[in-house]
C-alpha positions as a printed Julia matrix, in Angstrom:
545×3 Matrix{Float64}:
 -36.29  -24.27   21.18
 -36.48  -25.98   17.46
 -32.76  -26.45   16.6
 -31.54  -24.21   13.72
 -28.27  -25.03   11.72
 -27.08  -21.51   12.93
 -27.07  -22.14   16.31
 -23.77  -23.66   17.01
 -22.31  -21.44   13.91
 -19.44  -19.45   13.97
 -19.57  -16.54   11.51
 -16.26  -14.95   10.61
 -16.77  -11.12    9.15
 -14.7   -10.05    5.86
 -14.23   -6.57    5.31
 -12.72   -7.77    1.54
 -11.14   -4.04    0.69
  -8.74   -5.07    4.02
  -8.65   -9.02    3.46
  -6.3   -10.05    0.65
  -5.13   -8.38   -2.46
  -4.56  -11.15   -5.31
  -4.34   -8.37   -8.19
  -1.77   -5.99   -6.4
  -3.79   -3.41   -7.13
  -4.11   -2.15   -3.28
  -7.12   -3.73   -2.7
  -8.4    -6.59   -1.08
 -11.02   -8.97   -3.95
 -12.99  -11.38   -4.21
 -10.55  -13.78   -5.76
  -8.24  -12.76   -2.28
 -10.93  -14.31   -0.06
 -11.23  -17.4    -2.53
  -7.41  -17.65   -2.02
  -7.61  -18.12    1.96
 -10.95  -20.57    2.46
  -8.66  -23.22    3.0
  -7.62  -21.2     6.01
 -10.64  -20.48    7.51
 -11.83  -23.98    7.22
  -8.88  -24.49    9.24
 -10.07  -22.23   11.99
 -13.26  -23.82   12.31
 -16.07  -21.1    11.04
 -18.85  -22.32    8.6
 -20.25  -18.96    7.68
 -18.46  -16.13    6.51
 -20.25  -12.74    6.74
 -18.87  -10.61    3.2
 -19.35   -6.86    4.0
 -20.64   -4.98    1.38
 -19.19   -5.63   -2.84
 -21.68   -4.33   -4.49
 -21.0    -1.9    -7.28
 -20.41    1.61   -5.6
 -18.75    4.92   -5.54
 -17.54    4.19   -1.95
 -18.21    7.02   -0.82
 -18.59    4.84    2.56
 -16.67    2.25    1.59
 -19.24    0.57   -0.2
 -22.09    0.63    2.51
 -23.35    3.14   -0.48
 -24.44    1.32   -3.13
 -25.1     1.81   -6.79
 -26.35   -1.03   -8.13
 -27.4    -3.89   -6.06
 -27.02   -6.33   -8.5
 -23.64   -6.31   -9.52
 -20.22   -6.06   -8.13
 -17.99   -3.81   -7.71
 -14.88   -3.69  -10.32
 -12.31   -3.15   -7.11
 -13.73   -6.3    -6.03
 -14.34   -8.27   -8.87
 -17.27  -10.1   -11.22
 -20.19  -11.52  -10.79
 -18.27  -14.8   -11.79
 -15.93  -14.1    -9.15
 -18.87  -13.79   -6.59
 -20.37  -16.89   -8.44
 -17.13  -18.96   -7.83
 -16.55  -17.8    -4.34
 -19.88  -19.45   -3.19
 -19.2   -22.72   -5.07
 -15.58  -23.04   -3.26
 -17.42  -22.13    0.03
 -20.28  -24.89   -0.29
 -17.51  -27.62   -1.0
 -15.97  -26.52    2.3
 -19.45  -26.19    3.87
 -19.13  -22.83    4.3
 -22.29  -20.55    3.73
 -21.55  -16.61    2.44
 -24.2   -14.07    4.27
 -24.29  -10.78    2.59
 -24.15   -7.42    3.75
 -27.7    -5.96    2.46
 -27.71   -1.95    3.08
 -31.51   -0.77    2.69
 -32.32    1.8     4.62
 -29.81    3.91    1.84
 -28.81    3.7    -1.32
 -25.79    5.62   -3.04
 -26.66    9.1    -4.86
 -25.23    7.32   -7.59
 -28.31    4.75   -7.96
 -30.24    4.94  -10.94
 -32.99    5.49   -8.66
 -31.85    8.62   -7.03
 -30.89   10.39  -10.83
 -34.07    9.45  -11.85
 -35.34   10.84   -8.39
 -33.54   13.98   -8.38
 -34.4    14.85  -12.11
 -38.0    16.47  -11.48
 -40.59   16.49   -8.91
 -43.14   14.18  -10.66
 -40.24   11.8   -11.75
 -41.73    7.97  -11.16
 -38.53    7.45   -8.58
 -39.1    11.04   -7.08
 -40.72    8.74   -4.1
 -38.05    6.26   -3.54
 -36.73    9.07   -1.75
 -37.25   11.33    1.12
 -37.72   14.73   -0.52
 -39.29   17.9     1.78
 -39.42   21.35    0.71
 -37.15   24.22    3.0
 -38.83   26.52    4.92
 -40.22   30.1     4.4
 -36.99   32.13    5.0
 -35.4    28.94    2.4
 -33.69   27.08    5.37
 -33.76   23.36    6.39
 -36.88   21.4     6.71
 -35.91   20.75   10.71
 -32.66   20.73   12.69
 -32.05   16.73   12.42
 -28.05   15.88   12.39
 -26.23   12.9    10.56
 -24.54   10.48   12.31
 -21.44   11.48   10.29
 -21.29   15.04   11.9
 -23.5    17.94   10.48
 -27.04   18.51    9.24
 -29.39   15.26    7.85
 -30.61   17.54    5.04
 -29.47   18.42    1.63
 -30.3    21.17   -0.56
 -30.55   20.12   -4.57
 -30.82   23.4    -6.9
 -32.59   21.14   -9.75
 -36.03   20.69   -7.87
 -35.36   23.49   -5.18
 -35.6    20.95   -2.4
 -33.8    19.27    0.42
 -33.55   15.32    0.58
 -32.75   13.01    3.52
 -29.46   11.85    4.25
 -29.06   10.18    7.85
 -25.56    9.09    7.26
 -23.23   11.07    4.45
 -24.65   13.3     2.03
 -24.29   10.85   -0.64
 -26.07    8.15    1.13
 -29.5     9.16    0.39
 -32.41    7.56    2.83
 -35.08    5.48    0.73
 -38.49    6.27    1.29
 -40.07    2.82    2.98
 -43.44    4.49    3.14
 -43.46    3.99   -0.41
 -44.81    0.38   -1.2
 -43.02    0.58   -4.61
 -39.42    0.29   -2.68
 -40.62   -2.42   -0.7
 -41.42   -4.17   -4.19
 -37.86   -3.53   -5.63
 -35.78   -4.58   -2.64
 -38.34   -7.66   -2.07
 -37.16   -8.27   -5.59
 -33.36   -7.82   -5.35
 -33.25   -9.88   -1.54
 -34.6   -13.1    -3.62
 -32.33  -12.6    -6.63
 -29.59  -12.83   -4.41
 -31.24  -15.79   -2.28
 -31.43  -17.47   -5.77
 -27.89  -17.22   -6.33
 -27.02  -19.46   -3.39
 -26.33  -17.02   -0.22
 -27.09  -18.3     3.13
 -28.73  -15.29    4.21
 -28.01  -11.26    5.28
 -26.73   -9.12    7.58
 -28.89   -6.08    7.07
 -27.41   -3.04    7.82
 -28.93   -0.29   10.38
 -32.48   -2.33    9.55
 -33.98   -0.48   12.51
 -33.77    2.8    10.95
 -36.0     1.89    8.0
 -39.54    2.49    9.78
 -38.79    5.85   10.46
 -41.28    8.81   10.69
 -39.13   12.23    9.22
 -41.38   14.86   10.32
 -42.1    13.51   13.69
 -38.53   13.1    13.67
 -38.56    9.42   14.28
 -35.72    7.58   13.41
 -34.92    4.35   15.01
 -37.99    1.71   15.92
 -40.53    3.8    14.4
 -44.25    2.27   14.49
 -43.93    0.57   11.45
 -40.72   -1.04   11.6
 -41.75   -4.51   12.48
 -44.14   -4.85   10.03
 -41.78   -3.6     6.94
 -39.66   -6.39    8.22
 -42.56   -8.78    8.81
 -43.26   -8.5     5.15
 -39.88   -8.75    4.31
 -39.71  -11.9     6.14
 -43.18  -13.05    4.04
 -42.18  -11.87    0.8
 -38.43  -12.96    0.56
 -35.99  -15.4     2.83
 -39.17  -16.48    5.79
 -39.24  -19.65    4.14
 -35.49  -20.39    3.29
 -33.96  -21.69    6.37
 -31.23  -18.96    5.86
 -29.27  -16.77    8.51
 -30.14  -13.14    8.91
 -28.91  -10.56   11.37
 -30.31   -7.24   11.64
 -27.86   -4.46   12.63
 -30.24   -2.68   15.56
 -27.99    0.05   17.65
 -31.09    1.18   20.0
 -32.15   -2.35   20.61
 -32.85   -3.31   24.21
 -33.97   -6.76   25.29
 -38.08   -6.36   24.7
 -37.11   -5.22   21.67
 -35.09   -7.76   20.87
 -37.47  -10.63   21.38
 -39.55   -9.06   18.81
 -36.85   -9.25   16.03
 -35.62  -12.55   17.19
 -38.7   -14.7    17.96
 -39.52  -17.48   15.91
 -43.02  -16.88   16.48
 -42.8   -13.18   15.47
 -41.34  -14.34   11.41
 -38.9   -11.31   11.68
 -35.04  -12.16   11.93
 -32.73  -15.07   13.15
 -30.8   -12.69   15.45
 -30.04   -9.22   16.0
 -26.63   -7.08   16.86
 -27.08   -4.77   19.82
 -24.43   -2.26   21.27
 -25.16   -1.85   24.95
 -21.75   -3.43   25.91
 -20.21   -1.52   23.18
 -21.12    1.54   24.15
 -20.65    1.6    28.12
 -17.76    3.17   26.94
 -18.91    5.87   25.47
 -19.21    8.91   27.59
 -22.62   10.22   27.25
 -22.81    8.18   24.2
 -20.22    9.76   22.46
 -17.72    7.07   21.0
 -15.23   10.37   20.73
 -15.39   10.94   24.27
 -13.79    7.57   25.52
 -14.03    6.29   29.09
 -12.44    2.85   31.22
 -14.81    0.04   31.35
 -16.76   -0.91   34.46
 -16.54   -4.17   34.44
 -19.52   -4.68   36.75
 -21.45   -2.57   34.79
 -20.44   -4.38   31.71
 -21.19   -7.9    33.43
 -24.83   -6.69   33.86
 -25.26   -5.65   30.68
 -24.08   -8.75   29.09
 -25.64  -11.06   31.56
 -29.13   -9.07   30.7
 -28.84   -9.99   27.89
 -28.34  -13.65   28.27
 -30.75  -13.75   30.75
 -33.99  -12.05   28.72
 -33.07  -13.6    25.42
 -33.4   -17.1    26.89
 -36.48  -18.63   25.84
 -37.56  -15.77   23.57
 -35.56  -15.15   20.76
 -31.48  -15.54   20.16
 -28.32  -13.47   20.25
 -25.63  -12.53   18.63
 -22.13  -12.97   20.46
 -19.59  -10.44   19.11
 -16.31   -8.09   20.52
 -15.58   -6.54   17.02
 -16.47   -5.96   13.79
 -15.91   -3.0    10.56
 -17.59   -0.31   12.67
 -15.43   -0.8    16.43
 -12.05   -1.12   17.87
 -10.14   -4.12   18.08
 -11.1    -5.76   21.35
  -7.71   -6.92   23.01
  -6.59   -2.65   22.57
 -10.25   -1.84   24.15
 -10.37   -4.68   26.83
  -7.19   -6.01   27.05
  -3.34   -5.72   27.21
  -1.69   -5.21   23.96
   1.77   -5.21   25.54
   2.75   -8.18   27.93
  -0.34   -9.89   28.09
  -1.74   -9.47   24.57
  -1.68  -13.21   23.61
  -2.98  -14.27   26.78
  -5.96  -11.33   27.03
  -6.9   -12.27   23.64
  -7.61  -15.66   24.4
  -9.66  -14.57   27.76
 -11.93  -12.06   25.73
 -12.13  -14.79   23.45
 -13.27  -17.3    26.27
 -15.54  -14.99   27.56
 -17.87  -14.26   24.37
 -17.64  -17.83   23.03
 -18.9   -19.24   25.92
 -22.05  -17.57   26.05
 -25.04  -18.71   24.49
 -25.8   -17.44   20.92
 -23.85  -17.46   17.61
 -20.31  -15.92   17.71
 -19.28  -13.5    15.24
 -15.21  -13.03   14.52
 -13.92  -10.37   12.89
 -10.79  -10.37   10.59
  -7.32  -10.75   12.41
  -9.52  -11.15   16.05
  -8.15  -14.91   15.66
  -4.63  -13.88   15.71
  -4.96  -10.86   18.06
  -4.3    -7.95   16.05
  -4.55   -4.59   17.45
  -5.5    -0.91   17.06
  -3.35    1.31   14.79
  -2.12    4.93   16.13
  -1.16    6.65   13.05
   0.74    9.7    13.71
  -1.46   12.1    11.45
  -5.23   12.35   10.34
  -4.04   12.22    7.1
  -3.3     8.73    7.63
  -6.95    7.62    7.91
  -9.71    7.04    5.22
 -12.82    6.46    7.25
 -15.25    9.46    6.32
 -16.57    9.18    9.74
 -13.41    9.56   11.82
 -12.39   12.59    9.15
 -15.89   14.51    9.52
 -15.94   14.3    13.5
 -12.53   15.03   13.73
 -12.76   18.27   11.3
 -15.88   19.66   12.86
 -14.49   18.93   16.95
 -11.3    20.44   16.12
 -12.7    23.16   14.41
 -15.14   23.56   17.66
 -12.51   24.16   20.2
 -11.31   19.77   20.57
  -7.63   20.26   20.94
  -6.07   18.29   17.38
  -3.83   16.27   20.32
  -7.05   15.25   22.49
  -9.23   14.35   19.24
  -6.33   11.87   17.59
  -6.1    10.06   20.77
 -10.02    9.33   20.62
  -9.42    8.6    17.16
  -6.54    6.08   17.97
  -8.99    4.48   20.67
 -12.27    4.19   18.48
 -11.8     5.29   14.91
 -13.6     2.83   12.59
 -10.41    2.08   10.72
  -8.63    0.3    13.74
 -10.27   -2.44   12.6
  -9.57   -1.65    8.49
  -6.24   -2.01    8.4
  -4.88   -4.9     5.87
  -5.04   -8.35    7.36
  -1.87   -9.63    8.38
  -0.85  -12.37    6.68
   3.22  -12.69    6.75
   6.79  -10.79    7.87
   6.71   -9.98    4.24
   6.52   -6.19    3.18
   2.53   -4.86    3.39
   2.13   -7.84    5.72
   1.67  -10.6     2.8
  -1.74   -8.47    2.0
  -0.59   -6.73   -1.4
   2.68   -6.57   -3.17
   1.4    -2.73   -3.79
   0.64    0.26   -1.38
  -2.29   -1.19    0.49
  -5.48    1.97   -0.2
  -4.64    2.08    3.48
  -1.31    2.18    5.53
  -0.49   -1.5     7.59
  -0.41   -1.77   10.96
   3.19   -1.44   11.72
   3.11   -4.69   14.24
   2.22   -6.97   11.67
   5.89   -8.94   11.81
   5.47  -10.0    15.22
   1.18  -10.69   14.86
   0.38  -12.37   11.62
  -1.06  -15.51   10.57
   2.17  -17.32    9.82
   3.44  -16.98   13.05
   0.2   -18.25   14.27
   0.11  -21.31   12.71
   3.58  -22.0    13.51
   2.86  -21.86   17.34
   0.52  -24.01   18.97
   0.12  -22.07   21.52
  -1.26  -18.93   19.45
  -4.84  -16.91   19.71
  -5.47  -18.59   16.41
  -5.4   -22.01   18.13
  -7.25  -21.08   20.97
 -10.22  -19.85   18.6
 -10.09  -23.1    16.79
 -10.8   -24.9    20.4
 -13.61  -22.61   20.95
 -15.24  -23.34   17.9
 -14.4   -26.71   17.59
 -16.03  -27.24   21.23
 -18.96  -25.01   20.52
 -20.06  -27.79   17.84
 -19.23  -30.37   20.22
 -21.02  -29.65   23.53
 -24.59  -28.8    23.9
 -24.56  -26.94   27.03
 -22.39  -24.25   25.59
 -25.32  -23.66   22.81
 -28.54  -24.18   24.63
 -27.61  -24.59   28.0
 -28.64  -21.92   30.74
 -26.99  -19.14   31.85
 -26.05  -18.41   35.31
 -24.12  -15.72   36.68
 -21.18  -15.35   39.45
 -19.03  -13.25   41.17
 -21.74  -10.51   39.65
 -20.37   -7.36   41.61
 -16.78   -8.2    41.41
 -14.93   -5.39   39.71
 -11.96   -7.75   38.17
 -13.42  -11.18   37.48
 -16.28  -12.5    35.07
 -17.65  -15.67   35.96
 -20.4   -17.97   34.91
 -22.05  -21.43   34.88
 -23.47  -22.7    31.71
 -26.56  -25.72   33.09
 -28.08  -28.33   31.06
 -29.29  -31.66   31.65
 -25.98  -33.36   31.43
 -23.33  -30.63   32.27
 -22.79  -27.79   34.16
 -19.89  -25.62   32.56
 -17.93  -23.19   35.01
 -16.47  -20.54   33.15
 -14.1   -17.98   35.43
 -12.01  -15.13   33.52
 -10.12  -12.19   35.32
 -10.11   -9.25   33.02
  -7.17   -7.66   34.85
  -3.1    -7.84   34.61
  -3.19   -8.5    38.62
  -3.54  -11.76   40.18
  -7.0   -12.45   41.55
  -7.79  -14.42   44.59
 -11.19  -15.87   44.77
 -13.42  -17.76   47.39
 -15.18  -20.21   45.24
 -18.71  -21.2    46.05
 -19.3   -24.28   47.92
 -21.13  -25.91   44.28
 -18.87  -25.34   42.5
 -15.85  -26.18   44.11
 -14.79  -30.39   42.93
 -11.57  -32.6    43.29
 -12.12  -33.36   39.84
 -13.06  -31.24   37.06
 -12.44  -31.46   33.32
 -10.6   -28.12   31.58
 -11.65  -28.15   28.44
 -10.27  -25.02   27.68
  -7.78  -22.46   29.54
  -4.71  -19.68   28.79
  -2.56  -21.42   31.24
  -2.32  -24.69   32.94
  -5.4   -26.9    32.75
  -7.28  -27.03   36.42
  -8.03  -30.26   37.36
  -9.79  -28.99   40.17
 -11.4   -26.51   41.95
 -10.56  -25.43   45.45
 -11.89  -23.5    47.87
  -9.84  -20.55   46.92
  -8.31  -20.0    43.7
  -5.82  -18.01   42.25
  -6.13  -16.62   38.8
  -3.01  -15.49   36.86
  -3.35  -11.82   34.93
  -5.63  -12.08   32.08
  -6.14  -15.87   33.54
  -9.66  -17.76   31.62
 -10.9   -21.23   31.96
 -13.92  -23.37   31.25
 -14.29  -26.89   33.51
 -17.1   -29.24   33.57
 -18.27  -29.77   37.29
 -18.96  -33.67   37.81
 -23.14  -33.48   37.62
């Protein structure tokens, strides 16, 4: 495999309305983030992955966007933009933008020019289909946000697309015109000095409407091919397609070299093993075996074909340590294990805002406490379908999108040190005892333990190329693997449980003399016959060769 400069990268994800306020206006900026590089070239990351600032109504918190050239005035100025990738670069740290093309926002000038008339020149930038006979809907597809995918506009008489809110209309890819304009817009942006994209549900964008095709749809792979041709193929720059129905095979098509599509893709499959049925309001306990396959697939197929992406969180899920771990005795020290876990794996890590420090999921007393439009539509139409109020908030405590939108935490001071002004959404009330001033202040913090991670991720081959090797695969409380290249073999052993765990070890992998280079406890200096991990116990040794 031909190195790449992403490969032993850690990307850390801003969601900048939630990051730092340096206005006091209630929301996080641009000139916020500026404010705290210093810190996360302290932890160790070199890219940082900006969700969305374009201008916008935020209608979806600006995954709707009005005008893809400009920022948003909650946010900032282009100058602001400008200067945050100049302070980046002298800390050699690359920004990746959020790029969100499958939609735009009804505000766009496109969609008013499409919606004006039926032979308007932007009419076909959108997805535009006339109702039925008795006037109704053009089919019975649903948004992901809860109700129908069509909307009815009185000027023209006809319904357009919407897969996500109403004001999120789809663009029309079948229209070699919007291929032209966003080909146009991705190099703009590459000419201002990004270090690539995240592009936002990419797979959606070869869809087929009246075969009711959505995801992976015949063409997909060669919209994106183009793509590739036409903007960032020959740019050496990091981009991550957002792909929720991705399984392995398809994978290797996005993520070969050979293939000229992406660097990497996200896929869900761990995510949503807890998902009854698939329903992220219908929440279930992880089984951890289960999980371990998954994961381990994933590892396993993506070897030699293609790369992953090695993630627990991000804008859109939970906080991991309230999903997988312990937030009450054990938070610090199931933190770190989840945190062992993913970063040993091979692929790039991803961290998400406050993951470093182990911050939580919020349990606001009322629905009126939230602001994601996805956690308000599903709870309004369950409730109003028979969902007891009681039984939907405690879903929405478990996986509403804004667990992971609260304000960073920063400091003990009042709105955690995010804004001297009423943050645009209410603080997790824990912030005094998890915030990033009591972090650095104790060595023995998450924070710490993610600067290890990333700090040995740059320093040890294995843990970026080497192979992977599962053990203990059916055991329903441990997670173990060996990480095998040509000069190390890396033993990595993590019990996701608040029991102690005694284990047989395996006759190769048992040594006198091993070196810990990372653990939640005690280093091991060696590995026994039987060992006995401590709740939420992790460690990674290197076996003598």
């Amino acid at each position: 495999m031909t190195p790449k400069w992403w490969h032993d990268a850690v990307v850390y994800q801003i969601y900048p309305r939630s990051y730092c306020d340096s206005n006091n206006d209630g929301m996080g900026d641009l000139q916020g983030i500026i404010g705290k590089l210093d810190y996360l070239k302290k932890l160790g990351v070199n890219v940082i992955w900006l969700s969305p600032v374009y201008r916008s109504p935020m209608d979806d918190n600006g995954y709707d966007i009005s005008d893809y050239q400009d920022i948003a005035p909650e946010f900032g100025t282009m100058e602001d933009m400008q200067q945050l990738l100049a302070e980046a670069k002298q800390r050699d740290i690359r920004i990746i933008m959020d790029l969100v093309v499958n939609h735009t926002s009804d505000e766009h000038p496109w969609f008013i020019e499409s919606r004006k008339s039926k032979d308007n020149p932007y009419r076909d930038y959108y997805i535009w289909r006339q109702p039925k006979e008795d006037g109704s809907v053009p089919d019975d597809q649903g948004s992901v946000f809860g109700g129908g995918a069509w909307e009815f506009d009185e000027t023209t008489g006809e319904y357009f697309y919407h897969i996500f809110s109403k004001r999120q209309p789809d663009l029309n890819w079948e229209n070699p015109k919007v291929q032209e304009e966003v080909h146009k817009m991705i190099n703009w942006w590459i000419d201002q000095g990004i270090g690539g994209f995240r592009l936002d549900v990419i797979d959606l964008i070869g869809k087929e409407i009246d075969k009711k095709i959505t995801g992976n749809g015949p063409r997909l792979h060669q919209l994106i091919q183009e793509m590739n041709q036409a903007t960032f193929g020959k740019k050496d720059l990091l981009t991550v397609g957002e792909t929720w129905d991705a399984t392995p095979e398809i994978a290797k098509l996005y993520s070969n070299p050979a293939r000229n599509e992406f660097s990497m893709v996200f896929q869900f499959e761990h995510i949503s093993l807890t998902w009854k049925y698939g329903d992220k309001w219908n929440p279930i306990d992880l089984d951890l075996p289960q999980f371990k396959r998954a994961l381990t697939k994933w590892q396993v197929e993506l070897a030699e074909e293609g790369w992953n992406s090695l993630f627990w969180n991000n804008h859109d899920l939970p906080r991991v340590v309230s999903k997988y771990g312990d937030v009450g005795r054990y938070r610090v020290e199931s933190a770190k294990m989840l945190a062992t876990t993913m970063h040993m794996m091979k692929g790039t890590p991803y961290v998400y805002q406050g993951e470093e420090i182990g911050m939580t999921n919020v349990a606001f007393d009322s629905i009126d406490d939230y602001r994601d439009i996805e956690t308000l539509n599903f709870y309004k139409e369950r409730t109003e379908n028979g969902v007891a109020p009681e039984t939907m908030l405690a879903a929405v405590h478990e996986n509403s999108r804004d667990n992971a939108r609260t304000p960073m935490h920063w400091d003990q001071t009042d709105n955690a040190g995010f804004s001297q002004a009423q943050p645009w959404i209410k603080v997790n009330p824990n912030y005094p005892e998890i915030n990033v001033e009591a972090a650095l202040e104790d060595q023995n913090s998450v924070f710490y333990h993610y600067q290890k991670l990333i700090e040995l991720r740059k320093a040890l081959p294995v843990i970026v190329y080497g192979d992977f090797e599962p053990v203990f695969e059916d055991h329903d409380k441990v997670f173990g693997y060996v990480r095998v290249d040509e000069q190390h073999r890396l033993f990595v052993l993590n019990n996701f449980t608040s029991e102690e765990v005694v284990l047989n070890i395996p006759t190769e992998l048992q040594a006198a003399n091993v070196e810990c280079i990372i653990s939640n406890y005690d280093y091991r200096q060696q590995i026994e016959e039987a060992v006995t991990l401590k709740p939420y116990e992790s460690f990674a040794v290197l076996l003598p060769a």
